[in-house]
Amino acid sequence: MKLPSNLEKKLEARRQENALRTLTFKSDGIDFSSNDYLGLASNPDHYLRAHKRLIESNSLHSGAGGSRLLTGNHRLYDEAESVLSRFHKCEAALIFSSGYTANLGLIGAIAGKDSIVLYDALCHASIREGISVSKAKAYKFSHNDLDHLERLITKYS
């Protein structure tokens, strides 16, 4: 398939910068780059325990089918959140679908237009998105620069 020349130029620039991403499937080795760095998603014991629990609960659902709010909630999510809240000795727990949505939801919920958020210049995009959703005033400090952070704290306190 022939791509438009401007798109081809952008792709070539990414190739030259070693920044072109491709879909891959990694089935072995040590994972230092994904959300499954502990290897839990491919752990056979976890798979078998989850499979057994789905059978015991007479659940034929193999996925959410939608957002939890609309059509994707399941009693196993409620059970898991109860287990987590008891384990952490807290009033409640909430499972998000990813770290990205957790940061987006949490920051968007706790910070508001009258808040000030100081964040590391190299923080994850989900943190910046959460700040944006919150409408908080946001100021970044140089990566891992505690002196810069301290100056911002002094300035905005």
mmCIF file of N, CA and C in Angstrom, residues 39-144:
data_model
loop_
_atom_site.group_PDB
_atom_site.id
_atom_site.type_symbol
_atom_site.label_atom_id
_atom_site.label_comp_id
_atom_site.label_asym_id
_atom_site.label_seq_id
_atom_site.Cartn_x
_atom_site.Cartn_y
_atom_site.Cartn_z
ATOM 1 N N GLY A 39 5.646 -10.533 35.311
ATOM 2 C CA GLY A 39 5.323 -11.753 34.593
ATOM 3 C C GLY A 39 4.049 -12.430 35.067
ATOM 4 N N LEU A 40 3.195 -11.702 35.760
ATOM 5 C CA LEU A 40 1.981 -12.321 36.294
ATOM 6 C C LEU A 40 0.983 -12.695 35.200
ATOM 7 N N ALA A 41 0.965 -11.951 34.111
ATOM 8 C CA ALA A 41 -0.003 -12.232 33.044
ATOM 9 C C ALA A 41 0.254 -13.574 32.368
ATOM 10 N N SER A 42 1.483 -14.041 32.397
ATOM 11 C CA SER A 42 1.791 -15.316 31.751
ATOM 12 C C SER A 42 2.148 -16.404 32.759
ATOM 13 N N ASN A 43 1.835 -16.165 34.021
ATOM 14 C CA ASN A 43 2.121 -17.150 35.055
ATOM 15 C C ASN A 43 1.072 -18.261 35.013
ATOM 16 N N PRO A 44 1.480 -19.507 34.775
ATOM 17 C CA PRO A 44 0.495 -20.587 34.642
ATOM 18 C C PRO A 44 -0.315 -20.817 35.914
ATOM 19 N N ASP A 45 0.278 -20.639 37.082
ATOM 20 C CA ASP A 45 -0.470 -20.815 38.328
ATOM 21 C C ASP A 45 -1.587 -19.791 38.449
ATOM 22 N N HIS A 46 -1.303 -18.547 38.088
ATOM 23 C CA HIS A 46 -2.338 -17.506 38.137
ATOM 24 C C HIS A 46 -3.435 -17.806 37.135
ATOM 25 N N TYR A 47 -3.041 -18.247 35.963
ATOM 26 C CA TYR A 47 -4.026 -18.582 34.933
ATOM 27 C C TYR A 47 -4.954 -19.686 35.427
ATOM 28 N N LEU A 48 -4.380 -20.745 35.977
ATOM 29 C CA LEU A 48 -5.188 -21.881 36.427
ATOM 30 C C LEU A 48 -6.104 -21.495 37.586
ATOM 31 N N ARG A 49 -5.597 -20.683 38.515
ATOM 32 C CA ARG A 49 -6.423 -20.238 39.642
ATOM 33 C C ARG A 49 -7.567 -19.354 39.146
ATOM 34 N N ALA A 50 -7.279 -18.469 38.194
ATOM 35 C CA ALA A 50 -8.329 -17.599 37.651
ATOM 36 C C ALA A 50 -9.363 -18.436 36.894
ATOM 37 N N HIS A 51 -8.883 -19.375 36.119
ATOM 38 C CA HIS A 51 -9.791 -20.243 35.360
ATOM 39 C C HIS A 51 -10.703 -21.025 36.318
ATOM 40 N N LYS A 52 -10.112 -21.560 37.365
ATOM 41 C CA LYS A 52 -10.882 -22.319 38.358
ATOM 42 C C LYS A 52 -11.927 -21.420 39.014
ATOM 43 N N ARG A 53 -11.542 -20.202 39.334
ATOM 44 C CA ARG A 53 -12.478 -19.263 39.986
ATOM 45 C C ARG A 53 -13.631 -18.910 39.058
ATOM 46 N N LEU A 54 -13.356 -18.737 37.775
ATOM 47 C CA LEU A 54 -14.422 -18.453 36.809
ATOM 48 C C LEU A 54 -15.397 -19.624 36.712
ATOM 49 N N ILE A 55 -14.881 -20.837 36.727
ATOM 50 C CA ILE A 55 -15.743 -22.025 36.678
ATOM 51 C C ILE A 55 -16.568 -22.119 37.966
ATOM 52 N N GLU A 56 -15.914 -21.916 39.121
ATOM 53 C CA GLU A 56 -16.623 -21.987 40.403
ATOM 54 C C GLU A 56 -17.734 -20.947 40.498
ATOM 55 N N SER A 57 -17.516 -19.797 39.917
ATOM 56 C CA SER A 57 -18.511 -18.728 40.007
ATOM 57 C C SER A 57 -19.550 -18.812 38.888
ATOM 58 N N ASN A 58 -19.443 -19.872 38.078
ATOM 59 C CA ASN A 58 -20.353 -20.080 36.955
ATOM 60 C C ASN A 58 -20.377 -18.868 36.031
ATOM 61 N N SER A 59 -19.191 -18.319 35.787
ATOM 62 C CA SER A 59 -19.087 -17.133 34.946
ATOM 63 C C SER A 59 -18.681 -17.528 33.541
ATOM 64 N N LEU A 60 -19.472 -17.103 32.582
ATOM 65 C CA LEU A 60 -19.139 -17.350 31.190
ATOM 66 C C LEU A 60 -18.539 -16.119 30.537
ATOM 67 N N HIS A 61 -18.300 -15.082 31.309
ATOM 68 C CA HIS A 61 -17.713 -13.859 30.771
ATOM 69 C C HIS A 61 -16.217 -14.040 30.582
ATOM 70 N N SER A 62 -15.729 -13.718 29.400
ATOM 71 C CA SER A 62 -14.284 -13.790 29.175
ATOM 72 C C SER A 62 -13.686 -12.399 29.028
ATOM 73 N N GLY A 63 -14.486 -11.391 29.248
ATOM 74 C CA GLY A 63 -14.018 -10.014 29.180
ATOM 75 C C GLY A 63 -15.106 -9.093 29.669
ATOM 76 N N ALA A 64 -14.767 -7.830 29.813
ATOM 77 C CA ALA A 64 -15.707 -6.876 30.387
ATOM 78 C C ALA A 64 -16.902 -6.611 29.480
ATOM 79 N N GLY A 65 -16.682 -6.510 28.191
ATOM 80 C CA GLY A 65 -17.775 -6.205 27.286
ATOM 81 C C GLY A 65 -18.166 -4.743 27.257
ATOM 82 N N GLY A 66 -17.527 -3.948 28.058
ATOM 83 C CA GLY A 66 -17.824 -2.517 28.112
ATOM 84 C C GLY A 66 -17.259 -1.921 29.388
ATOM 85 N N SER A 67 -17.461 -0.632 29.555
ATOM 86 C CA SER A 67 -16.970 0.002 30.777
ATOM 87 C C SER A 67 -17.763 -0.532 31.958
ATOM 88 N N ARG A 68 -17.162 -0.540 33.126
ATOM 89 C CA ARG A 68 -17.837 -1.059 34.307
ATOM 90 C C ARG A 68 -19.104 -0.277 34.614
ATOM 91 N N LEU A 69 -19.064 1.010 34.383
ATOM 92 C CA LEU A 69 -20.211 1.856 34.698
ATOM 93 C C LEU A 69 -21.440 1.488 33.870
ATOM 94 N N LEU A 70 -21.229 1.119 32.622
ATOM 95 C CA LEU A 70 -22.369 0.851 31.743
ATOM 96 C C LEU A 70 -22.754 -0.622 31.706
ATOM 97 N N THR A 71 -21.880 -1.472 31.207
ATOM 98 C CA THR A 71 -22.255 -2.883 31.036
ATOM 99 C C THR A 71 -21.171 -3.863 31.439
ATOM 100 N N GLY A 72 -20.029 -3.376 31.868
ATOM 101 C CA GLY A 72 -18.894 -4.269 32.061
ATOM 102 C C GLY A 72 -18.599 -4.670 33.490
ATOM 103 N N ASN A 73 -19.449 -4.302 34.447
ATOM 104 C CA ASN A 73 -19.158 -4.700 35.824
ATOM 105 C C ASN A 73 -19.452 -6.184 36.013
ATOM 106 N N HIS A 74 -18.776 -6.773 36.954
ATOM 107 C CA HIS A 74 -18.924 -8.194 37.221
ATOM 108 C C HIS A 74 -18.752 -8.405 38.708
ATOM 109 N N ARG A 75 -19.469 -9.369 39.257
ATOM 110 C CA ARG A 75 -19.376 -9.595 40.709
ATOM 111 C C ARG A 75 -17.957 -9.969 41.144
ATOM 112 N N LEU A 76 -17.160 -10.541 40.239
ATOM 113 C CA LEU A 76 -15.784 -10.892 40.607
ATOM 114 C C LEU A 76 -14.940 -9.636 40.834
ATOM 115 N N TYR A 77 -15.253 -8.547 40.121
ATOM 116 C CA TYR A 77 -14.554 -7.291 40.386
ATOM 117 C C TYR A 77 -14.867 -6.819 41.795
ATOM 118 N N ASP A 78 -16.152 -6.889 42.163
ATOM 119 C CA ASP A 78 -16.552 -6.482 43.511
ATOM 120 C C ASP A 78 -15.857 -7.341 44.561
ATOM 121 N N GLU A 79 -15.794 -8.650 44.317
ATOM 122 C CA GLU A 79 -15.107 -9.549 45.250
ATOM 123 C C GLU A 79 -13.625 -9.202 45.360
ATOM 124 N N ALA A 80 -12.992 -8.961 44.225
ATOM 125 C CA ALA A 80 -11.562 -8.625 44.239
ATOM 126 C C ALA A 80 -11.318 -7.323 44.993
ATOM 127 N N GLU A 81 -12.179 -6.333 44.789
ATOM 128 C CA GLU A 81 -12.021 -5.059 45.498
ATOM 129 C C GLU A 81 -12.220 -5.246 47.002
ATOM 130 N N SER A 82 -13.129 -6.121 47.394
ATOM 131 C CA SER A 82 -13.326 -6.413 48.818
ATOM 132 C C SER A 82 -12.081 -7.068 49.409
ATOM 133 N N VAL A 83 -11.515 -8.011 48.679
ATOM 134 C CA VAL A 83 -10.282 -8.671 49.140
ATOM 135 C C VAL A 83 -9.164 -7.630 49.309
ATOM 136 N N LEU A 84 -9.028 -6.755 48.315
ATOM 137 C CA LEU A 84 -7.977 -5.735 48.387
ATOM 138 C C LEU A 84 -8.191 -4.768 49.551
ATOM 139 N N SER A 85 -9.425 -4.360 49.778
ATOM 140 C CA SER A 85 -9.670 -3.424 50.884
ATOM 141 C C SER A 85 -9.395 -4.081 52.230
ATOM 142 N N ARG A 86 -9.749 -5.351 52.374
ATOM 143 C CA ARG A 86 -9.432 -6.050 53.631
ATOM 144 C C ARG A 86 -7.922 -6.209 53.792
ATOM 145 N N PHE A 87 -7.257 -6.575 52.719
ATOM 146 C CA PHE A 87 -5.803 -6.764 52.772
ATOM 147 C C PHE A 87 -5.095 -5.478 53.185
ATOM 148 N N HIS A 88 -5.542 -4.356 52.627
ATOM 149 C CA HIS A 88 -4.899 -3.071 52.921
ATOM 150 C C HIS A 88 -5.528 -2.347 54.105
ATOM 151 N N LYS A 89 -6.509 -3.022 54.747
ATOM 152 C CA LYS A 89 -7.179 -2.467 55.919
ATOM 153 C C LYS A 89 -7.695 -1.053 55.650
ATOM 154 N N CYS A 90 -8.426 -0.918 54.544
ATOM 155 C CA CYS A 90 -8.999 0.380 54.182
ATOM 156 C C CYS A 90 -10.483 0.204 53.895
ATOM 157 N N GLU A 91 -11.186 1.316 53.832
ATOM 158 C CA GLU A 91 -12.632 1.289 53.681
ATOM 159 C C GLU A 91 -13.076 0.654 52.368
ATOM 160 N N ALA A 92 -12.359 0.941 51.300
ATOM 161 C CA ALA A 92 -12.759 0.422 49.984
ATOM 162 C C ALA A 92 -11.550 0.409 49.063
ATOM 163 N N ALA A 93 -11.688 -0.319 47.974
ATOM 164 C CA ALA A 93 -10.661 -0.361 46.936
ATOM 165 C C ALA A 93 -11.364 -0.237 45.588
ATOM 166 N N LEU A 94 -10.650 0.257 44.621
ATOM 167 C CA LEU A 94 -11.201 0.394 43.280
ATOM 168 C C LEU A 94 -10.159 -0.081 42.280
ATOM 169 N N ILE A 95 -10.532 -1.033 41.462
ATOM 170 C CA ILE A 95 -9.640 -1.563 40.434
ATOM 171 C C ILE A 95 -9.873 -0.785 39.145
ATOM 172 N N PHE A 96 -8.788 -0.251 38.592
ATOM 173 C CA PHE A 96 -8.842 0.420 37.298
ATOM 174 C C PHE A 96 -8.326 -0.539 36.238
ATOM 175 N N SER A 97 -8.682 -0.279 34.999
ATOM 176 C CA SER A 97 -8.283 -1.175 33.916
ATOM 177 C C SER A 97 -6.804 -1.069 33.573
ATOM 178 N N SER A 98 -6.159 0.032 33.966
ATOM 179 C CA SER A 98 -4.733 0.194 33.684
ATOM 180 C C SER A 98 -4.167 1.277 34.603
ATOM 181 N N GLY A 99 -2.856 1.355 34.646
ATOM 182 C CA GLY A 99 -2.206 2.425 35.394
ATOM 183 C C GLY A 99 -2.546 3.782 34.810
ATOM 184 N N TYR A 100 -2.695 3.828 33.505
ATOM 185 C CA TYR A 100 -3.039 5.078 32.838
ATOM 186 C C TYR A 100 -4.380 5.597 33.350
ATOM 187 N N THR A 101 -5.397 4.723 33.342
ATOM 188 C CA THR A 101 -6.716 5.167 33.794
ATOM 189 C C THR A 101 -6.728 5.432 35.294
ATOM 190 N N ALA A 102 -5.892 4.728 36.056
ATOM 191 C CA ALA A 102 -5.807 4.994 37.493
ATOM 192 C C ALA A 102 -5.283 6.409 37.734
ATOM 193 N N ASN A 103 -4.209 6.782 37.052
ATOM 194 C CA ASN A 103 -3.661 8.133 37.222
ATOM 195 C C ASN A 103 -4.642 9.190 36.737
ATOM 196 N N LEU A 104 -5.250 8.932 35.602
ATOM 197 C CA LEU A 104 -6.223 9.874 35.049
ATOM 198 C C LEU A 104 -7.384 10.073 36.021
ATOM 199 N N GLY A 105 -7.929 8.974 36.520
ATOM 200 C CA GLY A 105 -9.070 9.053 37.429
ATOM 201 C C GLY A 105 -8.732 9.635 38.778
ATOM 202 N N LEU A 106 -7.621 9.196 39.345
ATOM 203 C CA LEU A 106 -7.249 9.660 40.686
ATOM 204 C C LEU A 106 -6.923 11.146 40.697
ATOM 205 N N ILE A 107 -6.041 11.562 39.810
ATOM 206 C CA ILE A 107 -5.640 12.974 39.799
ATOM 207 C C ILE A 107 -6.824 13.849 39.407
ATOM 208 N N GLY A 108 -7.594 13.382 38.438
ATOM 209 C CA GLY A 108 -8.778 14.137 38.035
ATOM 210 C C GLY A 108 -9.789 14.283 39.159
ATOM 211 N N ALA A 109 -9.817 13.326 40.081
ATOM 212 C CA ALA A 109 -10.783 13.362 41.183
ATOM 213 C C ALA A 109 -10.292 14.173 42.377
ATOM 214 N N ILE A 110 -8.990 14.125 42.675
ATOM 215 C CA ILE A 110 -8.520 14.783 43.907
ATOM 216 C C ILE A 110 -8.021 16.202 43.693
ATOM 217 N N ALA A 111 -7.601 16.534 42.500
ATOM 218 C CA ALA A 111 -7.143 17.903 42.232
ATOM 219 C C ALA A 111 -8.271 18.645 41.528
ATOM 220 N N GLY A 112 -8.347 19.932 41.781
ATOM 221 C CA GLY A 112 -9.388 20.739 41.153
ATOM 222 C C GLY A 112 -8.824 22.047 40.648
ATOM 223 N N LYS A 113 -9.699 22.907 40.170
ATOM 224 C CA LYS A 113 -9.242 24.159 39.557
ATOM 225 C C LYS A 113 -8.512 25.056 40.552
ATOM 226 N N ASP A 114 -8.718 24.860 41.837
ATOM 227 C CA ASP A 114 -8.023 25.667 42.844
ATOM 228 C C ASP A 114 -6.762 24.984 43.372
ATOM 229 N N SER A 115 -6.416 23.838 42.816
ATOM 230 C CA SER A 115 -5.243 23.083 43.257
ATOM 231 C C SER A 115 -4.002 23.509 42.494
ATOM 232 N N ILE A 116 -2.862 23.254 43.118
ATOM 233 C CA ILE A 116 -1.568 23.420 42.462
ATOM 234 C C ILE A 116 -0.880 22.070 42.491
ATOM 235 N N VAL A 117 -0.429 21.609 41.327
ATOM 236 C CA VAL A 117 0.258 20.330 41.219
ATOM 237 C C VAL A 117 1.659 20.586 40.688
ATOM 238 N N LEU A 118 2.633 20.069 41.397
ATOM 239 C CA LEU A 118 4.030 20.131 40.958
ATOM 240 C C LEU A 118 4.403 18.735 40.485
ATOM 241 N N TYR A 119 4.969 18.648 39.282
ATOM 242 C CA TYR A 119 5.244 17.325 38.731
ATOM 243 C C TYR A 119 6.605 17.291 38.042
ATOM 244 N N ASP A 120 7.201 16.113 38.058
ATOM 245 C CA ASP A 120 8.497 15.879 37.430
ATOM 246 C C ASP A 120 8.345 16.019 35.912
ATOM 247 N N ALA A 121 9.296 16.672 35.292
ATOM 248 C CA ALA A 121 9.243 16.921 33.851
ATOM 249 C C ALA A 121 9.157 15.627 33.037
ATOM 250 N N LEU A 122 9.655 14.536 33.568
ATOM 251 C CA LEU A 122 9.630 13.267 32.835
ATOM 252 C C LEU A 122 8.586 12.290 33.367
ATOM 253 N N CYS A 123 7.574 12.803 34.062
ATOM 254 C CA CYS A 123 6.535 11.902 34.568
ATOM 255 C C CYS A 123 5.748 11.309 33.397
ATOM 256 N N HIS A 124 5.033 10.254 33.668
ATOM 257 C CA HIS A 124 4.265 9.558 32.638
ATOM 258 C C HIS A 124 3.155 10.457 32.094
ATOM 259 N N ALA A 125 2.828 10.243 30.833
ATOM 260 C CA ALA A 125 1.776 11.023 30.181
ATOM 261 C C ALA A 125 0.451 10.942 30.925
ATOM 262 N N SER A 126 0.179 9.826 31.573
ATOM 263 C CA SER A 126 -1.085 9.672 32.293
ATOM 264 C C SER A 126 -1.184 10.659 33.456
ATOM 265 N N ILE A 127 -0.065 11.001 34.049
ATOM 266 C CA ILE A 127 -0.062 11.987 35.135
ATOM 267 C C ILE A 127 -0.381 13.364 34.565
ATOM 268 N N ARG A 128 0.250 13.709 33.459
ATOM 269 C CA ARG A 128 -0.036 15.012 32.831
ATOM 270 C C ARG A 128 -1.490 15.087 32.360
ATOM 271 N N GLU A 129 -2.021 13.984 31.839
ATOM 272 C CA GLU A 129 -3.423 13.954 31.410
ATOM 273 C C GLU A 129 -4.358 14.134 32.610
ATOM 274 N N GLY A 130 -4.039 13.469 33.719
ATOM 275 C CA GLY A 130 -4.851 13.614 34.925
ATOM 276 C C GLY A 130 -4.859 15.045 35.419
ATOM 277 N N ILE A 131 -3.699 15.692 35.383
ATOM 278 C CA ILE A 131 -3.608 17.098 35.781
ATOM 279 C C ILE A 131 -4.458 17.950 34.858
ATOM 280 N N SER A 132 -4.384 17.680 33.570
ATOM 281 C CA SER A 132 -5.153 18.438 32.587
ATOM 282 C C SER A 132 -6.650 18.296 32.833
ATOM 283 N N VAL A 133 -7.103 17.082 33.086
ATOM 284 C CA VAL A 133 -8.516 16.828 33.353
ATOM 285 C C VAL A 133 -8.971 17.564 34.615
ATOM 286 N N SER A 134 -8.082 17.649 35.594
ATOM 287 C CA SER A 134 -8.449 18.253 36.875
ATOM 288 C C SER A 134 -8.608 19.764 36.813
ATOM 289 N N LYS A 135 -8.033 20.375 35.799
ATOM 290 C CA LYS A 135 -8.028 21.844 35.648
ATOM 291 C C LYS A 135 -7.159 22.534 36.712
ATOM 292 N N ALA A 136 -6.307 21.777 37.381
ATOM 293 C CA ALA A 136 -5.412 22.349 38.387
ATOM 294 C C ALA A 136 -4.334 23.193 37.711
ATOM 295 N N LYS A 137 -3.777 24.114 38.454
ATOM 296 C CA LYS A 137 -2.599 24.832 37.979
ATOM 297 C C LYS A 137 -1.426 23.880 38.154
ATOM 298 N N ALA A 138 -0.620 23.738 37.119
ATOM 299 C CA ALA A 138 0.444 22.741 37.153
ATOM 300 C C ALA A 138 1.778 23.368 36.779
ATOM 301 N N TYR A 139 2.813 22.960 37.505
ATOM 302 C CA TYR A 139 4.161 23.451 37.260
ATOM 303 C C TYR A 139 5.110 22.264 37.308
ATOM 304 N N LYS A 140 5.929 22.155 36.277
ATOM 305 C CA LYS A 140 6.867 21.033 36.249
ATOM 306 C C LYS A 140 8.218 21.472 36.785
ATOM 307 N N PHE A 141 8.891 20.518 37.420
ATOM 308 C CA PHE A 141 10.262 20.744 37.860
ATOM 309 C C PHE A 141 11.180 19.833 37.071
ATOM 310 N N SER A 142 12.424 20.235 36.950
ATOM 311 C CA SER A 142 13.404 19.452 36.199
ATOM 312 C C SER A 142 13.495 18.050 36.786
ATOM 313 N N HIS A 143 13.671 17.071 35.907
ATOM 314 C CA HIS A 143 13.665 15.666 36.299
ATOM 315 C C HIS A 143 14.579 15.385 37.499
ATOM 316 N N ASN A 144 13.971 14.848 38.548
ATOM 317 C CA ASN A 144 14.672 14.452 39.779
ATOM 318 C C ASN A 144 15.434 15.593 40.450
#
